Tab-separated table of C-alpha atoms and ligand atoms in Angstrom:
chain	number	residue	atom	x	y	z
A	1	MET	CA	7.690	25.550	-20.197
A	2	ALA	CA	5.043	27.682	-20.094
A	3	GLN	CA	4.005	28.990	-16.412
A	4	LEU	CA	1.119	27.389	-15.334
A	5	ASN	CA	-1.509	29.058	-12.793
A	6	ARG	CA	-4.437	28.081	-10.834
A	7	GLN	CA	-6.852	28.285	-13.530
A	8	ASP	CA	-4.957	25.678	-15.603
A	9	CYS	CA	-4.768	23.401	-12.798
A	10	GLU	CA	-8.848	23.710	-12.710
A	11	ARG	CA	-9.290	23.362	-16.305
A	12	MET	CA	-7.812	19.976	-15.606
A	13	ASP	CA	-10.324	18.935	-13.054
A	14	VAL	CA	-13.026	19.842	-15.091
A	15	ASP	CA	-11.791	17.249	-18.059
A	16	ASP	CA	-11.019	14.496	-15.319
A	17	PRO	CA	-12.878	11.608	-15.803
A	18	LEU	CA	-12.241	10.427	-12.196
A	19	ALA	CA	-13.415	13.833	-10.689
A	20	GLY	CA	-16.695	12.481	-9.400
A	21	PHE	CA	-14.998	9.742	-7.173
A	22	ARG	CA	-14.022	12.780	-4.400
A	23	GLU	CA	-17.201	12.914	-3.786
A	24	GLU	CA	-17.463	9.874	-2.130
A	25	PHE	CA	-15.214	10.637	0.140
A	26	ALA	CA	-15.370	12.869	3.450
A	27	LEU	CA	-12.716	15.442	3.531
A	28	PRO	CA	-12.072	18.085	5.918
A	29	GLU	CA	-12.666	21.825	4.448
A	30	ASP	CA	-9.293	23.290	4.118
A	31	THR	CA	-7.546	20.657	4.042
A	32	VAL	CA	-5.489	19.066	1.097
A	33	TYR	CA	-4.598	15.512	1.771
A	34	LEU	CA	-1.599	14.439	0.523
A	35	ASN	CA	-0.719	11.306	2.661
A	36	GLY	CA	-3.277	8.482	0.972
A	37	ASN	CA	0.036	6.874	0.878
A	38	SER	CA	-0.060	6.249	4.619
A	39	LEU	CA	-3.484	6.356	5.788
A	40	GLY	CA	-6.129	6.632	2.793
A	41	ALA	CA	-9.386	8.963	3.292
A	42	MET	CA	-12.888	7.945	4.805
A	43	PRO	CA	-15.551	7.037	2.527
A	44	LYS	CA	-18.243	8.928	3.201
A	45	LYS	CA	-20.269	5.302	3.633
A	46	ALA	CA	-17.993	4.468	6.521
A	47	MET	CA	-20.274	5.060	9.406
A	48	ALA	CA	-23.079	3.788	7.807
A	49	GLN	CA	-21.001	0.176	7.564
A	50	VAL	CA	-20.051	0.878	11.420
A	51	GLN	CA	-22.995	1.107	12.145
A	52	GLN	CA	-24.850	-1.784	10.079
A	53	THR	CA	-22.174	-4.217	11.605
A	54	VAL	CA	-22.128	-2.868	15.115
A	55	VAL	CA	-25.735	-2.205	15.796
A	56	ASN	CA	-27.451	-4.125	13.329
A	57	GLU	CA	-25.254	-7.391	13.408
A	58	TRP	CA	-23.261	-7.611	16.041
A	59	GLY	CA	-26.047	-5.883	18.706
A	60	LYS	CA	-29.200	-7.641	17.432
A	61	ASP	CA	-28.258	-10.938	15.588
A	62	LEU	CA	-25.141	-12.008	17.773
A	63	ILE	CA	-23.378	-14.850	17.223
A	64	LYS	CA	-25.867	-15.762	14.142
A	65	SER	CA	-23.570	-13.189	12.670
A	66	TRP	CA	-21.158	-15.650	11.535
A	67	ASN	CA	-23.734	-17.226	9.447
A	68	VAL	CA	-26.880	-15.316	8.570
A	69	HIS	CA	-24.235	-11.923	7.887
A	70	ASP	CA	-21.380	-14.418	6.396
A	71	TRP	CA	-18.834	-13.119	9.029
A	72	PHE	CA	-17.180	-16.414	8.489
A	73	HIS	CA	-16.320	-15.853	5.004
A	74	LEU	CA	-15.510	-12.191	4.637
A	75	PRO	CA	-11.709	-12.495	3.886
A	76	GLN	CA	-12.373	-14.789	1.490
A	77	ARG	CA	-15.553	-12.740	0.042
A	78	LEU	CA	-13.309	-9.329	0.129
A	79	GLY	CA	-10.128	-11.182	-1.461
A	80	ASP	CA	-12.391	-11.854	-4.518
A	81	ARG	CA	-13.443	-8.420	-4.707
A	82	LEU	CA	-9.607	-7.109	-4.575
A	83	ALA	CA	-8.711	-9.403	-7.048
A	84	THR	CA	-10.432	-7.805	-9.727
A	85	VAL	CA	-8.136	-4.802	-8.695
A	86	ILE	CA	-4.942	-6.689	-8.734
A	87	GLY	CA	-5.093	-8.934	-11.539
A	88	ALA	CA	-5.802	-11.856	-9.520
A	89	SER	CA	-8.334	-14.656	-9.960
A	90	SER	CA	-11.046	-15.383	-7.529
A	91	GLY	CA	-10.046	-17.980	-4.904
A	92	GLU	CA	-6.447	-16.753	-4.935
A	93	VAL	CA	-6.795	-13.540	-2.536
A	94	LEU	CA	-7.541	-13.243	1.240
A	95	VAL	CA	-8.200	-9.975	3.378
A	96	THR	CA	-6.789	-10.798	6.347
A	97	ASP	CA	-4.242	-10.309	8.870
A	98	SER	CA	-1.583	-7.288	8.527
A	99	THR	CA	0.907	-6.925	5.956
A	100	GLY	CA	3.460	-8.127	8.106
A	101	ILE	CA	2.192	-11.177	9.387
A	102	ASN	CA	0.860	-12.243	5.736
A	103	LEU	CA	4.345	-11.650	4.862
A	104	PHE	CA	5.561	-13.918	7.186
A	105	LYS	CA	3.086	-16.470	5.669
A	106	VAL	CA	4.122	-16.028	2.542
A	107	LEU	CA	7.844	-15.995	2.949
A	108	SER	CA	7.458	-19.219	4.852
A	109	ALA	CA	5.585	-20.794	2.113
A	110	ALA	CA	7.862	-19.997	-0.750
A	111	LEU	CA	10.863	-21.127	1.027
A	112	THR	CA	9.337	-24.949	1.138
A	113	ILE	CA	9.182	-24.776	-2.590
A	114	GLN	CA	12.900	-24.968	-3.014
A	115	PRO	CA	13.821	-26.550	0.391
A	116	GLU	CA	17.561	-26.882	-0.528
A	117	ARG	CA	17.976	-23.233	-1.360
A	118	THR	CA	19.077	-20.719	1.111
A	119	LYS	CA	19.233	-17.123	-0.347
A	120	ILE	CA	16.072	-14.935	-0.212
A	121	VAL	CA	16.775	-11.594	-2.204
A	122	MET	CA	15.344	-8.278	-0.658
A	123	GLU	CA	15.798	-4.591	-0.734
A	124	GLY	CA	17.675	-3.187	1.958
A	125	SER	CA	16.027	-0.066	1.767
A	126	ASN	CA	12.544	-1.683	1.597
A	127	PHE	CA	10.342	-0.384	4.364
A	128	PRO	CA	11.501	-2.260	7.477
A	129	THR	CA	8.895	-4.381	8.772
A	130	ASP	CA	9.633	-6.327	5.589
A	131	ASN	CA	13.192	-6.872	6.112
A	132	TYR	CA	12.194	-7.486	9.739
A	133	THR	CA	9.577	-9.948	9.782
A	134	ALA	CA	12.101	-11.785	6.799
A	135	GLN	CA	15.238	-11.755	9.448
A	136	GLY	CA	12.869	-12.907	12.235
A	137	LEU	CA	11.730	-16.018	10.033
A	138	VAL	CA	15.700	-16.716	9.112
A	139	LYS	CA	16.237	-17.120	12.790
A	140	LEU	CA	13.269	-19.159	13.243
A	141	LEU	CA	14.569	-21.407	10.977
A	142	GLY	CA	17.842	-21.521	12.776
A	143	ASP	CA	19.903	-19.082	10.512
A	144	ARG	CA	20.206	-21.665	7.678
A	145	HIS	CA	19.030	-18.909	5.152
A	146	GLU	CA	20.823	-15.817	4.463
A	147	ILE	CA	19.162	-12.459	3.085
A	148	ILE	CA	20.971	-11.042	0.026
A	149	PHE	CA	19.888	-7.239	0.281
A	150	ALA	CA	20.307	-5.354	-3.031
A	151	GLU	CA	19.511	-1.964	-4.227
A	152	GLU	CA	17.760	-1.086	-7.619
A	153	GLU	CA	19.889	-1.749	-10.266
A	154	ALA	CA	21.734	-4.429	-8.527
A	155	ILE	CA	18.803	-6.651	-7.800
A	156	VAL	CA	18.310	-8.294	-11.311
A	157	GLU	CA	22.018	-9.389	-10.908
A	158	ALA	CA	21.665	-11.022	-7.558
A	159	ILE	CA	19.158	-13.586	-8.607
A	160	ASP	CA	20.626	-16.878	-10.152
A	161	ASP	CA	20.676	-20.308	-9.369
A	162	SER	CA	21.389	-20.367	-6.131
A	163	VAL	CA	18.118	-18.448	-4.717
A	164	ALA	CA	15.744	-19.721	-3.199
A	165	VAL	CA	12.819	-16.568	-3.123
A	166	VAL	CA	12.826	-13.025	-4.174
A	167	CYS	CA	10.749	-10.859	-2.115
A	168	LEU	CA	10.380	-7.149	-3.228
A	169	THR	CA	7.909	-4.324	-2.942
A	170	GLN	CA	6.678	-3.100	-6.374
A	171	VAL	CA	6.690	0.534	-5.288
A	172	HIS	CA	9.382	1.961	-3.123
A	173	TYR	CA	7.615	3.556	-0.011
A	174	LYS	CA	10.257	6.684	0.373
A	175	SER	CA	11.107	7.369	-3.175
A	176	GLY	CA	7.786	5.876	-5.128
A	177	ARG	CA	10.218	4.241	-7.781
A	178	VAL	CA	8.477	1.317	-9.118
A	179	LEU	CA	10.351	-2.117	-10.139
A	180	ASP	CA	9.195	-4.047	-13.305
A	181	MET	CA	7.493	-6.649	-11.761
A	182	LYS	CA	6.956	-8.445	-15.008
A	183	ALA	CA	10.836	-8.566	-15.667
A	184	ILE	CA	12.403	-9.283	-12.300
A	185	THR	CA	9.698	-12.109	-11.961
A	186	GLU	CA	10.447	-13.715	-15.304
A	187	LYS	CA	14.423	-13.666	-14.248
A	188	THR	CA	13.148	-15.106	-10.846
A	189	GLN	CA	11.382	-18.162	-12.201
A	190	ALA	CA	13.978	-18.765	-14.905
A	191	CYS	CA	16.689	-19.261	-11.779
A	192	GLY	CA	13.860	-21.502	-10.867
A	193	ALA	CA	13.265	-19.223	-7.795
A	194	VAL	CA	10.010	-17.979	-6.437
A	195	SER	CA	8.627	-14.628	-6.329
A	196	VAL	CA	6.824	-12.568	-3.302
A	197	TRP	CA	5.571	-8.699	-3.906
A	198	ASP	CA	4.628	-6.895	-1.841
A	199	LEU	CA	1.899	-4.212	-2.765
A	200	CYS	CA	1.524	-2.185	-0.134
A	201	HIS	CA	1.934	1.311	-2.551
A	202	SER	CA	0.573	0.065	-5.494
A	203	ALA	CA	-2.975	-1.663	-4.916
A	204	GLY	CA	-5.639	0.443	-5.570
A	205	ALA	CA	-2.773	3.214	-6.883
A	206	MET	CA	-2.136	1.527	-10.534
A	207	ASN	CA	-2.825	-1.168	-12.204
A	208	VAL	CA	-1.218	-4.050	-10.915
A	209	ASP	CA	-1.654	-7.476	-12.763
A	210	LEU	CA	-0.377	-10.515	-10.667
A	211	ASN	CA	-1.680	-13.529	-12.910
A	212	GLY	CA	-0.034	-11.377	-16.394
A	213	CYS	CA	3.191	-11.130	-14.466
A	214	ASN	CA	2.968	-14.989	-12.989
A	215	VAL	CA	3.882	-14.097	-9.928
A	216	ASP	CA	3.822	-16.875	-7.081
A	217	PHE	CA	2.738	-15.190	-4.302
A	218	ALA	CA	2.054	-11.418	-2.860
A	219	VAL	CA	1.013	-8.763	-0.451
A	220	GLY	CA	-0.521	-5.746	0.829
A	221	CYS	CA	-2.520	-3.513	2.853
A	222	THR	CA	-5.868	-1.970	2.820
A	223	TYR	CA	-5.442	1.284	4.724
A	224	LYS	CA	-3.368	3.083	1.895
A	225	TYR	CA	-5.002	3.455	-1.323
A	226	LEU	CA	-7.487	1.323	-0.678
A	227	ASN	CA	-8.663	3.240	1.913
A	228	GLY	CA	-9.955	0.798	4.528
A	229	GLY	CA	-9.465	2.704	7.367
A	230	ALA	CA	-6.954	2.858	9.920
A	231	GLY	CA	-4.991	-0.705	10.588
A	232	SER	CA	-7.783	-2.360	8.393
A	233	PRO	CA	-6.399	-6.058	7.868
A	234	GLY	CA	-3.668	-6.357	5.027
A	235	PHE	CA	-4.426	-8.994	2.178
A	236	LEU	CA	-2.586	-12.057	0.973
A	237	PHE	CA	-2.342	-13.500	-2.877
A	238	ALA	CA	-0.957	-17.428	-3.414
A	239	ALA	CA	-1.521	-18.480	-6.938
A	240	LYS	CA	-3.587	-21.389	-7.466
A	241	ARG	CA	-0.801	-23.758	-8.658
A	242	HIS	CA	0.824	-22.972	-4.958
A	243	HIS	CA	-2.840	-24.090	-3.546
A	244	GLY	CA	-2.174	-27.378	-1.283
A	245	LYS	CA	1.745	-27.340	-1.887
A	246	ALA	CA	3.317	-24.444	-0.382
A	247	LEU	CA	1.699	-24.131	3.060
A	248	GLN	CA	2.086	-21.428	5.444
A	249	PRO	CA	2.854	-22.524	9.015
A	250	LEU	CA	0.972	-20.253	11.250
A	251	THR	CA	-1.511	-23.355	11.526
A	252	GLY	CA	-5.039	-21.883	13.187
A	253	TRP	CA	-8.019	-23.317	13.037
A	254	TRP	CA	-9.262	-20.865	10.348
A	255	GLY	CA	-6.900	-23.037	7.945
A	256	HIS	CA	-8.341	-26.175	9.065
A	257	LYS	CA	-9.961	-28.101	6.401
A	258	ALA	CA	-13.114	-28.614	9.095
A	259	PRO	CA	-13.158	-26.086	11.718
A	260	PHE	CA	-16.011	-27.137	13.318
A	261	ALA	CA	-14.793	-30.570	13.596
A	262	PHE	CA	-12.491	-29.322	16.338
A	263	ASP	CA	-10.156	-32.081	15.403
A	264	ARG	CA	-6.855	-32.635	17.746
A	265	ASP	CA	-4.563	-32.302	14.563
A	266	TYR	CA	-4.018	-29.680	12.003
A	267	THR	CA	-5.352	-30.316	8.488
A	268	PRO	CA	-4.706	-27.884	5.713
A	269	ALA	CA	-8.133	-26.513	4.365
A	270	ASP	CA	-8.081	-26.550	0.590
A	271	GLY	CA	-7.725	-23.718	-1.593
A	272	ILE	CA	-6.631	-20.202	-0.394
A	273	ASP	CA	-8.519	-20.925	3.018
A	274	GLN	CA	-5.236	-22.983	4.107
A	275	MET	CA	-3.500	-19.435	4.054
A	276	LEU	CA	-6.019	-18.033	7.044
A	277	SER	CA	-4.915	-18.364	10.534
A	278	GLY	CA	-7.471	-16.988	13.462
A	279	THR	CA	-10.555	-15.171	13.753
A	280	GLN	CA	-10.978	-11.678	11.886
A	281	PRO	CA	-11.481	-8.207	13.412
A	282	ILE	CA	-15.222	-8.023	11.766
A	283	VAL	CA	-15.982	-4.439	12.452
A	284	SER	CA	-12.504	-3.929	10.840
A	285	LEU	CA	-13.027	-6.048	7.995
A	286	ALA	CA	-16.620	-4.941	7.369
A	287	LEU	CA	-14.874	-1.297	6.950
A	288	THR	CA	-12.485	-2.614	4.599
A	289	GLU	CA	-15.563	-3.315	2.130
A	290	VAL	CA	-15.993	0.045	1.468
A	291	GLY	CA	-12.983	0.751	0.503
A	292	LEU	CA	-12.629	-2.016	-1.863
A	293	ASP	CA	-16.486	-1.056	-3.325
A	294	ILE	CA	-15.040	2.360	-4.184
A	295	ALA	CA	-11.786	0.902	-5.890
A	296	THR	CA	-13.357	-1.714	-7.913
A	297	ARG	CA	-15.299	0.747	-9.690
A	298	ALA	CA	-12.627	2.387	-10.546
A	299	ASP	CA	-10.602	1.843	-14.004
A	300	MET	CA	-7.207	1.337	-12.489
A	301	SER	CA	-6.045	2.650	-15.794
A	302	LEU	CA	-7.654	5.802	-15.423
A	303	VAL	CA	-6.277	5.811	-11.959
A	304	ARG	CA	-2.597	4.998	-12.861
A	305	ARG	CA	-2.751	8.076	-15.946
A	306	LYS	CA	-4.150	10.367	-13.137
A	307	SER	CA	-1.573	9.500	-10.588
A	308	GLN	CA	1.160	10.433	-13.081
A	309	GLN	CA	-0.234	13.344	-14.061
A	310	LEU	CA	-0.596	14.579	-10.538
A	311	GLY	CA	2.983	13.793	-10.123
A	312	ASP	CA	4.033	15.339	-13.059
A	313	LEU	CA	2.148	18.677	-12.224
A	314	PHE	CA	3.517	18.376	-8.441
A	315	ILE	CA	6.865	18.604	-10.114
A	316	ARG	CA	6.534	20.586	-12.114
A	317	LEU	CA	5.236	23.193	-10.243
A	318	VAL	CA	7.855	22.780	-7.578
A	319	GLU	CA	10.249	23.683	-10.135
A	320	GLN	CA	8.146	26.874	-11.184
A	321	LEU	CA	7.349	27.616	-7.805
A	322	CYS	CA	10.089	26.664	-5.584
A	323	GLY	CA	13.286	26.428	-7.726
A	324	ASP	CA	15.571	29.059	-5.470
A	325	TYR	CA	14.839	26.878	-2.104
A	326	GLY	CA	17.155	23.911	-2.632
A	327	PHE	CA	14.585	20.859	-2.958
A	328	GLN	CA	16.040	17.610	-4.136
A	329	LEU	CA	13.533	15.550	-6.282
A	330	ALA	CA	14.101	11.996	-4.744
A	331	SER	CA	11.421	10.161	-6.864
A	332	PRO	CA	11.684	9.142	-10.328
A	333	LYS	CA	11.390	12.062	-12.739
A	334	ASP	CA	10.229	10.055	-15.027
A	335	ALA	CA	6.202	9.089	-14.606
A	336	ASP	CA	6.621	5.096	-15.859
A	337	ARG	CA	8.912	4.870	-13.046
A	338	ARG	CA	7.268	6.833	-10.512
A	339	GLY	CA	4.485	5.239	-8.279
A	340	SER	CA	1.994	7.801	-6.802
A	341	GLN	CA	4.103	9.627	-4.979
A	342	VAL	CA	6.448	12.286	-4.725
A	343	ALA	CA	9.593	12.451	-2.642
A	344	LEU	CA	11.538	15.663	-1.924
A	345	ALA	CA	14.730	15.931	-0.096
A	346	HIS	CA	15.566	18.842	1.937
A	347	GLU	CA	17.653	19.452	4.688
A	348	SER	CA	15.205	21.067	6.973
A	349	GLY	CA	12.320	18.650	5.493
A	350	TYR	CA	10.772	18.199	9.155
A	351	ALA	CA	10.251	21.922	9.891
A	352	ILE	CA	9.254	22.391	6.316
A	353	MET	CA	6.267	19.432	6.340
A	354	GLN	CA	5.277	20.778	9.973
A	355	ALA	CA	4.877	23.950	8.607
A	356	LEU	CA	2.699	22.630	5.579
A	357	ILE	CA	0.979	20.278	8.005
A	358	SER	CA	0.077	23.646	9.944
A	359	ARG	CA	-1.968	25.286	7.063
A	360	GLY	CA	-3.823	22.225	6.120
A	361	ILE	CA	-1.260	20.609	3.637
A	362	ILE	CA	-1.102	16.925	4.505
A	363	GLY	CA	2.089	15.127	3.871
A	364	ASP	CA	4.569	12.969	6.007
A	365	TYR	CA	8.198	13.187	6.673
A	366	ARG	CA	10.600	10.279	6.515
A	367	ALA	CA	13.854	10.458	7.853
A	368	PRO	CA	16.764	11.982	7.376
A	369	ASP	CA	15.405	14.330	4.842
A	370	THR	CA	12.062	13.613	2.843
A	371	LEU	CA	9.114	15.053	2.667
A	372	ARG	CA	6.517	12.697	1.055
A	373	PHE	CA	3.498	13.886	-0.683
A	374	GLY	CA	0.904	11.178	-1.931
A	375	PHE	CA	-1.748	11.277	-4.765
A	376	ALA	CA	-4.681	9.595	-4.043
A	377	PRO	CA	-6.221	9.820	-7.683
A	378	LEU	CA	-9.998	9.017	-6.663
A	379	TYR	CA	-9.803	12.094	-4.241
A	380	VAL	CA	-7.176	14.353	-4.761
A	381	SER	CA	-7.702	17.119	-7.261
A	382	TYR	CA	-5.181	18.825	-9.631
A	383	ALA	CA	-6.334	22.231	-7.829
A	384	ASP	CA	-5.153	20.599	-4.745
A	385	ILE	CA	-1.566	20.646	-6.189
A	386	TRP	CA	-1.279	24.153	-6.946
A	387	ASP	CA	-2.547	25.116	-3.566
A	388	ALA	CA	0.028	22.492	-1.726
A	389	VAL	CA	2.677	24.001	-4.055
A	390	SER	CA	1.905	27.468	-3.349
A	391	GLN	CA	1.875	26.783	0.251
A	392	LEU	CA	5.085	25.351	0.096
A	393	LYS	CA	6.331	28.218	-1.570
A	394	ASP	CA	4.993	30.739	1.115
A	395	ILE	CA	6.518	28.622	3.700
A	396	MET	CA	9.690	29.071	1.951
A	397	GLN	CA	9.563	32.569	0.781
A	398	ASN	CA	9.105	34.016	3.907
A	399	GLU	CA	11.077	31.224	6.268
A	400	VAL	CA	7.861	30.426	7.968
A	401	TRP	CA	9.590	26.439	8.879
A	402	LYS	CA	12.423	28.410	10.958
A	403	GLN	CA	9.418	29.161	13.884
A	404	GLU	CA	10.464	26.919	16.793
A	405	GLU	CA	7.093	25.432	16.802
A	406	PHE	CA	7.754	23.826	13.816
A	407	ASN	CA	10.938	22.223	14.477
A	408	ARG	CA	9.967	20.274	17.768
A	409	ARG	CA	9.560	16.424	17.396
A	410	LEU	CA	6.343	14.920	17.456
A	411	ALA	CA	6.128	10.254	17.793
A	412	VAL	CA	4.346	10.189	14.426
A	413	THR	CA	6.067	11.662	11.594
B	1	LIG	C1	2.849	0.156	4.889
B	1	LIG	C2	3.867	-0.900	4.676
B	1	LIG	C3	3.595	-2.309	5.481
B	1	LIG	C4	2.718	-2.077	6.446
B	1	LIG	O1	2.628	-3.304	7.239
B	1	LIG	P1	1.695	-3.425	8.322
B	1	LIG	O2	1.962	-4.907	9.076
B	1	LIG	O3	0.493	-3.255	7.786
B	1	LIG	O4	2.348	-2.537	9.941
B	1	LIG	C5	4.398	-3.094	5.040
B	1	LIG	N1	5.255	-3.161	4.129
B	1	LIG	C6	5.530	-2.120	3.114
B	1	LIG	C7	6.089	-2.207	1.905
B	1	LIG	C8	4.406	-0.859	3.480
B	1	LIG	O5	4.768	0.281	2.690
């Protein structure tokens, strides 16, 4: 294959139909940000939004803001906007709580659909909070259920007529591998089981079609590819056919049919509102809208195509420039089977990533040996990929990573 150079990458940027979106993000000079799969970049409008919500709304209108600025319906309003990005309908999505809490809610609801069945199929190598949350729920329910942990190839085989729920993450947090949501959901439902999908690494990075795949429930977060800000609320999706039937158990007042009647007893709200629990972090929710506003204007097919091209370019440049340094590709090479990130395995991965970060190339490290590079298509350029891989080459060629300062462990990797 022909050798590429930086000018080739710059030309790809000139031809990029999404290039204009980069202007909407504040990115520090001299930084190549390849960690949007963990914490998305800051939209330039974020500060103005905080000013509006904190100073103009909270500061001036105080408690009236629940009505005059409609704070009370932010979870539904943002949910309706997000619905357009993930193939859901209006009234099926809420932006609320954290991913883990939302998973607890929808998994509980899903388990009520086939109450006599006790098996939950999950992926053992999934991001741990999903598994921990399911384990906590199983304990709470009296250890009546069994979690069947299956890995990639074994998942479809593990689904049979005894399974209650299949709960999977579409894009693997470490390898970036994409599961076939449509085929797995079809198998799940053919066996009479219920599907729950985690979209943490897919929402905002690729075209997701929840209703096209007939998914039952889904969750995800907004601080990764949806650029909602650190710790911004997660989201949940419940297909309309389950509303009023499969209920979640965190039955707080926001999920009550008449929250301001202050009744003694719980009566579930209609529709998606039953999935709410309590008062939401309004400042954080308001910030989430800035990121969502950008995502709703981006054509997700173009986003997906660019994400695949960025990944392909990265892999090709690592082969071209870093072929001698012992990196193993830890993601699918086939772009159709890969989300918006590429993982490389290397036994000195931690120190190599620290050396990269010291030079402004921001990726991250996942134990025991994985360097992760995330490509958020709305603000990462093809030239960024060139710069990242050429720095990686320099660090390896000159053994920069061996310096003591890069071998000290920090709390957050
Ligand atoms: C990022 C991520 C989470 C995060 O969950 P929080 O509740 O926001 O901490 C959960 N699951 C997966 C698969 C993730 O990638």
